[in-house]
PDB file of C-alpha atoms and ligand atoms in Angstrom:
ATOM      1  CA  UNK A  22      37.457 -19.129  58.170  1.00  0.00           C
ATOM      2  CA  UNK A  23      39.131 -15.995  58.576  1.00  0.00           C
ATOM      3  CA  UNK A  24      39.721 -13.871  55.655  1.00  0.00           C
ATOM      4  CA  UNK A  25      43.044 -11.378  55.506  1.00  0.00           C
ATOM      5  CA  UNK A  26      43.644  -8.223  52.999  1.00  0.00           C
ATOM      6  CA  UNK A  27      44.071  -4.354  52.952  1.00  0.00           C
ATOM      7  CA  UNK A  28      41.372  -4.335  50.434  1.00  0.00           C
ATOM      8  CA  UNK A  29      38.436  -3.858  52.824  1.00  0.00           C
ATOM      9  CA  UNK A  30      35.470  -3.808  50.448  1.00  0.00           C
ATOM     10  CA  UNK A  31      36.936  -7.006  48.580  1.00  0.00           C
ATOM     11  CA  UNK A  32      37.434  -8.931  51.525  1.00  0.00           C
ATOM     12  CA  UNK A  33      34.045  -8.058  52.984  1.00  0.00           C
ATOM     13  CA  UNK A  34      32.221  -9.227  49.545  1.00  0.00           C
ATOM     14  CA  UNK A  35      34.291 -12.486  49.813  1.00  0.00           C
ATOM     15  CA  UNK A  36      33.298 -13.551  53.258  1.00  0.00           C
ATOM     16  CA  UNK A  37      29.663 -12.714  52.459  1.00  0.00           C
ATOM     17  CA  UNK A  38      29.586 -14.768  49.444  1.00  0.00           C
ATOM     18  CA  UNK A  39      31.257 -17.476  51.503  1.00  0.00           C
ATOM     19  CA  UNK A  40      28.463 -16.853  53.585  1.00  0.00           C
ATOM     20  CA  UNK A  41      25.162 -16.826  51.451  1.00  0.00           C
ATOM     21  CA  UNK A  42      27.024 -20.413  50.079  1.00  0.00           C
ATOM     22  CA  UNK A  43      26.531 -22.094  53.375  1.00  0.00           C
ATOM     23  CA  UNK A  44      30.067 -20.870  54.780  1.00  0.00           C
ATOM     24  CA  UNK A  45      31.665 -19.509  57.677  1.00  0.00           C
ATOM     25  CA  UNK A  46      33.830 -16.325  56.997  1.00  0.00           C
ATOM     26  CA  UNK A  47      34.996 -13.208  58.742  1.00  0.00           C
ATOM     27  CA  UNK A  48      36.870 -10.726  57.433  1.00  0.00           C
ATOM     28  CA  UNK A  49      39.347  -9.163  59.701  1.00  0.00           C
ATOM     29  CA  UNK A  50      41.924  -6.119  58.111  1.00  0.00           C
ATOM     30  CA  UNK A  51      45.764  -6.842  58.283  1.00  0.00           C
ATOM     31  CA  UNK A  52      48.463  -5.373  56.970  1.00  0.00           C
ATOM     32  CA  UNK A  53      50.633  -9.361  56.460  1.00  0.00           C
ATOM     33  CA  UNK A  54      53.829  -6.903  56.271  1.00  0.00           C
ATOM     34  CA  UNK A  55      53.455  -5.298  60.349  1.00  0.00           C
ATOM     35  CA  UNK A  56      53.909  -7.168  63.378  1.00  0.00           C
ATOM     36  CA  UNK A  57      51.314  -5.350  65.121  1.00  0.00           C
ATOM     37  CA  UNK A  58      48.554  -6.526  62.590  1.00  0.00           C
ATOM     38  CA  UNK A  59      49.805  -9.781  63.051  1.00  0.00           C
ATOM     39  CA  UNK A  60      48.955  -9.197  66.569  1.00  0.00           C
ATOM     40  CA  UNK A  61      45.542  -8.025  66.488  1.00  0.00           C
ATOM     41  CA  UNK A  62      44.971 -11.063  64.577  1.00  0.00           C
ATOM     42  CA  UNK A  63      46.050 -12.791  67.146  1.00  0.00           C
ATOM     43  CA  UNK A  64      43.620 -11.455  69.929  1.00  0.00           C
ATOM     44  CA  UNK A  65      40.790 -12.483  67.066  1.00  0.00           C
ATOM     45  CA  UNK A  66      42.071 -15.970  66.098  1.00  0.00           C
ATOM     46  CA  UNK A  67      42.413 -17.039  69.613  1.00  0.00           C
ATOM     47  CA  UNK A  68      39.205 -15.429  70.805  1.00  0.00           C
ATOM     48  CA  UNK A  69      37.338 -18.120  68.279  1.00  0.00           C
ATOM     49  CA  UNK A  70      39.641 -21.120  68.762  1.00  0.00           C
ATOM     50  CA  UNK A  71      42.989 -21.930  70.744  1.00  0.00           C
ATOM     51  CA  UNK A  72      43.728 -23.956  67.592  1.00  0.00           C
ATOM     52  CA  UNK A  73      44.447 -23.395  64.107  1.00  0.00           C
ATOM     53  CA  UNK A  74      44.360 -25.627  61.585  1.00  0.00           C
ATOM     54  CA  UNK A  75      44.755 -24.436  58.186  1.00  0.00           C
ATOM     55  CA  UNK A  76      47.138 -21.308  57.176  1.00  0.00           C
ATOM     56  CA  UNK A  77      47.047 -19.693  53.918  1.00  0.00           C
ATOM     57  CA  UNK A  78      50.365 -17.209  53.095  1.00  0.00           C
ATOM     58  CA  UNK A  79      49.221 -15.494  49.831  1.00  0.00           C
ATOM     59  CA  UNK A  80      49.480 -11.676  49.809  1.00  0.00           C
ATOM     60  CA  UNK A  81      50.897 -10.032  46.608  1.00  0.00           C
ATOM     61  CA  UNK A  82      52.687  -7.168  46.117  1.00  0.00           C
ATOM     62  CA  UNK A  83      54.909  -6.544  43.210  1.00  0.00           C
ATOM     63  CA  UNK A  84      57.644  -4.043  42.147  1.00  0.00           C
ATOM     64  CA  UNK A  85      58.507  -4.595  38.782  1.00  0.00           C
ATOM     65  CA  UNK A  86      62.223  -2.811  37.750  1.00  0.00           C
ATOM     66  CA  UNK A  87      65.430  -4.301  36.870  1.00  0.00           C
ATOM     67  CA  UNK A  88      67.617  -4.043  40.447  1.00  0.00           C
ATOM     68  CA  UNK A  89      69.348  -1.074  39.353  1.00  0.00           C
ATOM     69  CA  UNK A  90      66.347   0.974  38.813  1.00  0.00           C
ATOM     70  CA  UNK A  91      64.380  -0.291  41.648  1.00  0.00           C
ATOM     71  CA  UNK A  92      63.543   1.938  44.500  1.00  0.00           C
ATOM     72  CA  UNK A  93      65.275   0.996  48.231  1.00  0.00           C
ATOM     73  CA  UNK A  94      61.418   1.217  49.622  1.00  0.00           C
ATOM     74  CA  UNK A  95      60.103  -1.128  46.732  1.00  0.00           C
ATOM     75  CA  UNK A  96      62.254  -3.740  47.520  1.00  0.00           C
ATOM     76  CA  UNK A  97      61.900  -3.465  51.070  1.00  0.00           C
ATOM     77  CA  UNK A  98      58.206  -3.383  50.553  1.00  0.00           C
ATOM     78  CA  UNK A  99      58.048  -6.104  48.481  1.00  0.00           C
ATOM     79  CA  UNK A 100      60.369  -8.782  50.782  1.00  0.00           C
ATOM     80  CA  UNK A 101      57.869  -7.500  53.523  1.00  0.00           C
ATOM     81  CA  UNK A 102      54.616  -8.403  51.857  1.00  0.00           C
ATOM     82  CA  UNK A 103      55.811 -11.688  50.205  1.00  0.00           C
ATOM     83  CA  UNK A 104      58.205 -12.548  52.314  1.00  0.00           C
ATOM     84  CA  UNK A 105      58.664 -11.924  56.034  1.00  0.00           C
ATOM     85  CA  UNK A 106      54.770 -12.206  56.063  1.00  0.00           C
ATOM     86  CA  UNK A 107      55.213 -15.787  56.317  1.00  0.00           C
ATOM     87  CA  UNK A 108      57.863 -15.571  58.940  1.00  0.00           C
ATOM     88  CA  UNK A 109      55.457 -13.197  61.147  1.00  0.00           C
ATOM     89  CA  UNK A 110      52.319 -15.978  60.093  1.00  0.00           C
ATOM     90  CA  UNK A 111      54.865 -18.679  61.639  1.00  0.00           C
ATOM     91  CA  UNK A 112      55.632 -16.583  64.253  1.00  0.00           C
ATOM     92  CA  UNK A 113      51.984 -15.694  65.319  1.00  0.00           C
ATOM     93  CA  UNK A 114      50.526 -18.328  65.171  1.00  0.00           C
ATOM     94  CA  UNK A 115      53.425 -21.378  65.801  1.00  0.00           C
ATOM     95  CA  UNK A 116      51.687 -22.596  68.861  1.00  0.00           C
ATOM     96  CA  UNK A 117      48.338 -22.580  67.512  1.00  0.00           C
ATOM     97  CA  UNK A 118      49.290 -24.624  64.660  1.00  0.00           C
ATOM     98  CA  UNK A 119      50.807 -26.858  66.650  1.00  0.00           C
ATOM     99  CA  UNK A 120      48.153 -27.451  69.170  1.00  0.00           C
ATOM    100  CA  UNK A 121      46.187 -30.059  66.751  1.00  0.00           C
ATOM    101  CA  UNK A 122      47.956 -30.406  64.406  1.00  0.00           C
ATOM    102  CA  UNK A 123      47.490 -28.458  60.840  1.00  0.00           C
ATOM    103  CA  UNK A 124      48.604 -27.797  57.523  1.00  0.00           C
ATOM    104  CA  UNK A 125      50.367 -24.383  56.200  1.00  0.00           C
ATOM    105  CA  UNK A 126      50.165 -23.533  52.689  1.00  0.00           C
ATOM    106  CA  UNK A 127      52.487 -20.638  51.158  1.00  0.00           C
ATOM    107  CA  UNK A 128      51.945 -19.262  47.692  1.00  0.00           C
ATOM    108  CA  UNK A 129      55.234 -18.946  45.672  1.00  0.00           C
ATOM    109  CA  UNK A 130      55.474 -18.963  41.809  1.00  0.00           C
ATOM    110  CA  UNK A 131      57.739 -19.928  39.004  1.00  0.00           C
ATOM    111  CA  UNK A 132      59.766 -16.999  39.829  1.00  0.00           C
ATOM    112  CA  UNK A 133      61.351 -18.775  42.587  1.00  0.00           C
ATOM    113  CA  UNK A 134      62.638 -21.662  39.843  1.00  0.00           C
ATOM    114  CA  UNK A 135      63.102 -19.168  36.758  1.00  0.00           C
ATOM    115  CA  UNK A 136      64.482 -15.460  35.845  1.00  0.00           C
ATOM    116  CA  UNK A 137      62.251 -13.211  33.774  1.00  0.00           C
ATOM    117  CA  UNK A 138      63.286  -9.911  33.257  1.00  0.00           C
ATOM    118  CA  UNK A 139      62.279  -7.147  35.329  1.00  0.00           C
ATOM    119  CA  UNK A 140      61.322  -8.905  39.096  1.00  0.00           C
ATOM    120  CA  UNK A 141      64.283  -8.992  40.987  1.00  0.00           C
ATOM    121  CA  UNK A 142      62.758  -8.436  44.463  1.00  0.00           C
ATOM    122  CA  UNK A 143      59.514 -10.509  43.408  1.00  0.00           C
ATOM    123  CA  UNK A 144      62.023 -13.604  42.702  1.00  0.00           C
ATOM    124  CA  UNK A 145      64.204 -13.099  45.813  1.00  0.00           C
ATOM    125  CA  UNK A 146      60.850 -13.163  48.203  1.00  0.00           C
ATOM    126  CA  UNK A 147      59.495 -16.039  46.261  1.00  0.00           C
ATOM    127  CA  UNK A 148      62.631 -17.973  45.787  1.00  0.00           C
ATOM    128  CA  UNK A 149      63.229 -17.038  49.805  1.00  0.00           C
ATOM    129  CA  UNK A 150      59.481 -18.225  50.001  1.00  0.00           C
ATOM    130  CA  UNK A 151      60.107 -22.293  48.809  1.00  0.00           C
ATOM    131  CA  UNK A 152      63.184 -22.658  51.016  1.00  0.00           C
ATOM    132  CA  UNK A 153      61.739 -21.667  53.687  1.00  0.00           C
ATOM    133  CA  UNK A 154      58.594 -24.162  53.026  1.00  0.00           C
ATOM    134  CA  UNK A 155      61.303 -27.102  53.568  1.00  0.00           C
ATOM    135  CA  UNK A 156      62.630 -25.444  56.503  1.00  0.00           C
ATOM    136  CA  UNK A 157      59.537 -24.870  58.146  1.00  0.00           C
ATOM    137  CA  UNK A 158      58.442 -28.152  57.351  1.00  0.00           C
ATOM    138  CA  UNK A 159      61.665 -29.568  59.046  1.00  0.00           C
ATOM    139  CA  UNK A 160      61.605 -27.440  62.048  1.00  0.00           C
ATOM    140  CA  UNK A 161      57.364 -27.934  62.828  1.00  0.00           C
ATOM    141  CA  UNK A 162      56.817 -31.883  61.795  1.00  0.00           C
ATOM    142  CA  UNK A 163      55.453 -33.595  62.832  1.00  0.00           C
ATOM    143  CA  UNK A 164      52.687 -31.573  64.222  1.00  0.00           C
ATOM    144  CA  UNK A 165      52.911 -29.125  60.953  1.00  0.00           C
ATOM    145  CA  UNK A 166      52.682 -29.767  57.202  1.00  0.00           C
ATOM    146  CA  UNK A 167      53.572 -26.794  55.754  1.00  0.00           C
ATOM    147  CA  UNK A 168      54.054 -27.185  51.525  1.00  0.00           C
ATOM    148  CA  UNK A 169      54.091 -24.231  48.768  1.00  0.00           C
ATOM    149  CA  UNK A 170      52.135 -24.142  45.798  1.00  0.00           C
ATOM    150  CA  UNK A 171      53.908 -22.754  42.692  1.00  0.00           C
ATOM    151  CA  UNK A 172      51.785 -21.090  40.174  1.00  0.00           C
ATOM    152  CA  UNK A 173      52.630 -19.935  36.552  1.00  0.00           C
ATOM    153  CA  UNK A 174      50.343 -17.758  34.918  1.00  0.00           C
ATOM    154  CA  UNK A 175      46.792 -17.314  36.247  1.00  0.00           C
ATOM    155  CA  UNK A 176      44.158 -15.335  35.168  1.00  0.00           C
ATOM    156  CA  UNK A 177      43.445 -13.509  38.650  1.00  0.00           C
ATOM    157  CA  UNK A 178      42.807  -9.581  39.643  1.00  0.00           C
ATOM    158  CA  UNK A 179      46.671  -9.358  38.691  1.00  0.00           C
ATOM    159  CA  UNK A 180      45.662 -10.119  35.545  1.00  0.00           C
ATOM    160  CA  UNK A 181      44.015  -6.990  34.716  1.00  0.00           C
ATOM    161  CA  UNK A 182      46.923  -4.944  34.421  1.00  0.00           C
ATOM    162  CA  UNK A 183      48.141  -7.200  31.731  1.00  0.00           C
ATOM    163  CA  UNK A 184      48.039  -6.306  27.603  1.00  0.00           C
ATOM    164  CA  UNK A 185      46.003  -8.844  25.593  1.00  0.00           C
ATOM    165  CA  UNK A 186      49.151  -9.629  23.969  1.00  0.00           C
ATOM    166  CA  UNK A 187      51.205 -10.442  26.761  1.00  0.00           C
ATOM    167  CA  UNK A 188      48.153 -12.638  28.468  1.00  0.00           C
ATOM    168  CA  UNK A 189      48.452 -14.479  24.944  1.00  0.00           C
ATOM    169  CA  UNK A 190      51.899 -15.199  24.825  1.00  0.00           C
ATOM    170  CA  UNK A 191      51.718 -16.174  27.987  1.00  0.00           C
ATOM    171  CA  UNK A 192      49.466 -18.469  27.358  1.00  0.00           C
ATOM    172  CA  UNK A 193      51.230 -19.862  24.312  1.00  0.00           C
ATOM    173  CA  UNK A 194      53.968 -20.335  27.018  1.00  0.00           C
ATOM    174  CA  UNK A 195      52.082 -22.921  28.640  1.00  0.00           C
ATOM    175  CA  UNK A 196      51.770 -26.508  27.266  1.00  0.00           C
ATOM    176  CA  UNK A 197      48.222 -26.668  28.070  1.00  0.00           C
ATOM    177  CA  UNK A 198      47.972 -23.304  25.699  1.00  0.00           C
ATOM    178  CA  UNK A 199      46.101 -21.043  28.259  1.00  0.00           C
ATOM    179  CA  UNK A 200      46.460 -19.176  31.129  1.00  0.00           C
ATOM    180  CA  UNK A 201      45.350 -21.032  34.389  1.00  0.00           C
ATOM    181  CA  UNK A 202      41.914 -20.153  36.657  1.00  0.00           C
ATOM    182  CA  UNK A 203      42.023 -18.936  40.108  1.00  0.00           C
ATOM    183  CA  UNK A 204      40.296 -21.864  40.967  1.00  0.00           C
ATOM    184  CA  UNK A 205      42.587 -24.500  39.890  1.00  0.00           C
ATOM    185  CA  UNK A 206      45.128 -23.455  42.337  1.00  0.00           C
ATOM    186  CA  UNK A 207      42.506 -22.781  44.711  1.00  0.00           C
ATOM    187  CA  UNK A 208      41.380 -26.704  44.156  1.00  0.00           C
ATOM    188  CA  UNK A 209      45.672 -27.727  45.297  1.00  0.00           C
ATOM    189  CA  UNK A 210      45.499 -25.339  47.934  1.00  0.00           C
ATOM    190  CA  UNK A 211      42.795 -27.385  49.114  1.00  0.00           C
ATOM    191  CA  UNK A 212      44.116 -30.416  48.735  1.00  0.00           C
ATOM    192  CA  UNK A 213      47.413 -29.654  50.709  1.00  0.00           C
ATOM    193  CA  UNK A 214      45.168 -28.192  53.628  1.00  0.00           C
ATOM    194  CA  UNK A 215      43.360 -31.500  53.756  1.00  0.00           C
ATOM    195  CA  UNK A 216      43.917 -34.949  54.946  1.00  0.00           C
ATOM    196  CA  UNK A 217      43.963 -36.409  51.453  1.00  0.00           C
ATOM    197  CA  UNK A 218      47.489 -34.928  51.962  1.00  0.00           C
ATOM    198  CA  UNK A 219      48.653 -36.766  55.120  1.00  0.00           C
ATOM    199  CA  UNK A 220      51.950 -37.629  54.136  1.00  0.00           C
ATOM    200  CA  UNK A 221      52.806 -34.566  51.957  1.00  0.00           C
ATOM    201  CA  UNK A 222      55.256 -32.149  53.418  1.00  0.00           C
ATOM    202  CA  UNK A 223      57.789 -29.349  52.088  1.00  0.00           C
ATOM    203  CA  UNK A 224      57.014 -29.726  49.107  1.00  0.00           C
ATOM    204  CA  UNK A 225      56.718 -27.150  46.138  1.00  0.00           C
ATOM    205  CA  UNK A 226      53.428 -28.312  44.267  1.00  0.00           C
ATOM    206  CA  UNK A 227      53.707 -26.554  40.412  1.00  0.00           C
ATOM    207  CA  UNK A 228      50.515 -25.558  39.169  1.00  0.00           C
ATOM    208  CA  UNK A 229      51.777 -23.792  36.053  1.00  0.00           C
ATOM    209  CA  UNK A 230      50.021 -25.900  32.738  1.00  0.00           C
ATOM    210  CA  UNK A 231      53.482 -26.733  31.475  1.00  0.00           C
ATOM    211  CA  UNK A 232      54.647 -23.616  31.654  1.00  0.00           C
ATOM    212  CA  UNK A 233      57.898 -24.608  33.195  1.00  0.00           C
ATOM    213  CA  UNK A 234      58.420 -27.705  31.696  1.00  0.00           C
ATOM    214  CA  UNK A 235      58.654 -26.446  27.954  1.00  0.00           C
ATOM    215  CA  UNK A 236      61.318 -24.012  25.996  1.00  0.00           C
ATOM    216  CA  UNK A 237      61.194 -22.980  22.647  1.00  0.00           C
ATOM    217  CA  UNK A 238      64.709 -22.995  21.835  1.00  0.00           C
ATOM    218  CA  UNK A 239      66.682 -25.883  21.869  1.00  0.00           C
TER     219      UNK A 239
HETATM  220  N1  LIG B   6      48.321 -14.606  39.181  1.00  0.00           N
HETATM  221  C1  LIG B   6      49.459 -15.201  38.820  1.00  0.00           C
HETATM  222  O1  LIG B   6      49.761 -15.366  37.622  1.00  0.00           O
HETATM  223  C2  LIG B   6      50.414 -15.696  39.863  1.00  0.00           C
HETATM  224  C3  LIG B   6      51.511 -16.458  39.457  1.00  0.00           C
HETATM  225  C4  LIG B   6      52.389 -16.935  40.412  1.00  0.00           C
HETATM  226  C5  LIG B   6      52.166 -16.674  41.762  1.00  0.00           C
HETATM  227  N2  LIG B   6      51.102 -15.931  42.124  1.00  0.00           N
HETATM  228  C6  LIG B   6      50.919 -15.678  43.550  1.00  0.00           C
HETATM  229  O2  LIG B   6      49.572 -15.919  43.904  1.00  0.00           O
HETATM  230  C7  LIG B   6      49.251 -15.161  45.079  1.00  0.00           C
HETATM  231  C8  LIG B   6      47.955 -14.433  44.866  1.00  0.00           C
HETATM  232  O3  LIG B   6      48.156 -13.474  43.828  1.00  0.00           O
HETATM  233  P1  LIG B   6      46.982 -13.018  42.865  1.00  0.00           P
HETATM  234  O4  LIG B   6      47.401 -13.308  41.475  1.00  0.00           O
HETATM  235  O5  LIG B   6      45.666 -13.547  43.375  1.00  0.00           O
HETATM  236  O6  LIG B   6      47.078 -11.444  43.073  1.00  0.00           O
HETATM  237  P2  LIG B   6      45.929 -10.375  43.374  1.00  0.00           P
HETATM  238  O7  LIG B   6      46.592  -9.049  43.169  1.00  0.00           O
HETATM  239  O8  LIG B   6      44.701 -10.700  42.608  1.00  0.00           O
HETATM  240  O9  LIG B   6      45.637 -10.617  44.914  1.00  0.00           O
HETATM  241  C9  LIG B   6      46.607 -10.320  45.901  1.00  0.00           C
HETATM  242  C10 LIG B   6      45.900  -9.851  47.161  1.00  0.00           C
HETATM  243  O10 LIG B   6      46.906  -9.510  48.137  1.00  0.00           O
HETATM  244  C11 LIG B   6      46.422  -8.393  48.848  1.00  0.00           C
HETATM  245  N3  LIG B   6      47.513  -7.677  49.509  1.00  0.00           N
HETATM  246  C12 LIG B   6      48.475  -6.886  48.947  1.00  0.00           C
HETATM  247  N4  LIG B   6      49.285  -6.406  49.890  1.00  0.00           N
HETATM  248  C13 LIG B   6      48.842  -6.876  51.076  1.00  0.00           C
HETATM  249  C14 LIG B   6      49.257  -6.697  52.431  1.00  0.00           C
HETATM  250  N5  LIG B   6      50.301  -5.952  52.733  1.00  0.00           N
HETATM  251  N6  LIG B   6      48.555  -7.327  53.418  1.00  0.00           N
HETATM  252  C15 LIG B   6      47.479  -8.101  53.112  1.00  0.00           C
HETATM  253  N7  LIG B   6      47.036  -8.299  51.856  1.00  0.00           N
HETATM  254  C16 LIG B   6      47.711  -7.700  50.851  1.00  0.00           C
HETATM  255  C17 LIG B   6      45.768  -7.532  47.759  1.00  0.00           C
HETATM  256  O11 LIG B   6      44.916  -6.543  48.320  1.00  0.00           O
HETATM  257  C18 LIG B   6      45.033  -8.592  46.944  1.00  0.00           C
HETATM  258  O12 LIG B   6      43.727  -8.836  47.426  1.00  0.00           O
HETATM  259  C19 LIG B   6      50.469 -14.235  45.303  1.00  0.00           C
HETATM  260  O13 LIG B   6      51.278 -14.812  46.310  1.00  0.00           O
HETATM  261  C20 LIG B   6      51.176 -14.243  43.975  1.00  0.00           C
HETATM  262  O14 LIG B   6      52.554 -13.960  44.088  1.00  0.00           O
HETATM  263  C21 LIG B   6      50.219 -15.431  41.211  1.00  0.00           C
END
């Protein structure tokens, strides 16, 4: 497995936990937003194996601002990192993916199905990001799955920005009462990446505890 971020100390620890578990992980540094990264990773993908089979879109950026106070650069930034990344991924990497077959999952959130105030460019790259799971599922079957998972609120590193009171309403949001774990999305990532999944394609999986499927107000 080959492990992607800008944060090089985090990724490093990752792969050598993966590691000391009885894994098989590499870190390599990539910027998901530049073509050329995407190319280095290229030259290292390929010099392991002609053939990928799993592909994991999941890099986060965010630029919180209503649209007229957001910054040109933050919105560019922001559609790169989220967005295009998954078009240069595709790009990359389409022959690979096709050579045995293999299963693309692309991280987009309840942002692409709902407006909350303040992410403008966060809900254009992740609305952007489910249509263009079906279409990449149309254009790359039958040799490609390729299916989004659609979190609500989960307690990761993004987390940790967040007041106690706004982790605890967002909680209350949910109808499971609590945010998600890392691991529970991690857990439908890895069922859409596996065979158990065989005849699921283009599909946006929520993973949100309820959160989308209950309103207060009538
Ligand atoms: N946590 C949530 O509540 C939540 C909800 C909905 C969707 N999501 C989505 O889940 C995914 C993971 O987010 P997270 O909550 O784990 O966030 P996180 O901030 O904990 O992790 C995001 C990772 O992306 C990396 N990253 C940022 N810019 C990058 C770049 N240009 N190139 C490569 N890597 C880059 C960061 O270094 C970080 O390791 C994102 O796609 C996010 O939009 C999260």
């Amino acid at each position: 497995m080959l492990l992607v971020d800008i944060d090089e100390p985090l990724g490093r620890e990752v792969a050598a936990t993966i590691t000391a578990r009885g894994g098989q992980a590499e870190f390599v540094h990539c910027d998901v937003a530049r073509a050329t990264d995407w190319a280095r990773l290229r030259e290292r993908v390929l010099a392991i194996s002609p053939a990928v089979h799993v592909l994991h879109s999941n890099a986060y950026f965010e630029a919180v601002a209503p649209a007229a106070d957001l910054e040109e650069e933050d919105w560019d930034r922001q559609l790169a990192v989220c967005l295009k990344a998954t078009y240069l991924a595709i790009k990359t990497f389409a022959a690979a993916l096709q050579r045995e077959g293999a299963s693309v999952i692309i991280t987009s959130s309840v942002h692409a199905l709902f407006g909350l105030p303040g992410h403008p460019a966060y809900a254009a790259a992740k609305g952007g990001l489910s249509a263009l799971t079906r279409q990449l599922a149309v254009d790359y079957a039958p040799a490609v799955r390729v299916n989004a998972v659609v979190p609500g609120p989960i307690a990761t590193g993004a987390w940790d920005r967040i007041s106690h009171e706004e982790r605890e309403r967002s909680a209350a949001a949910t109808v499971l009462g609590r945010l998600g774990r890392p691991e529970e999305v991690a857990a439908v990532v890895a069922f859409l990446a596996s065979s158990e999944s065989s005849y699921v394609t283009g599909a946006n999986l929520v993973v949100d505890g309820g959160w989308s499927i209950s309103k207060e107000s009538s």
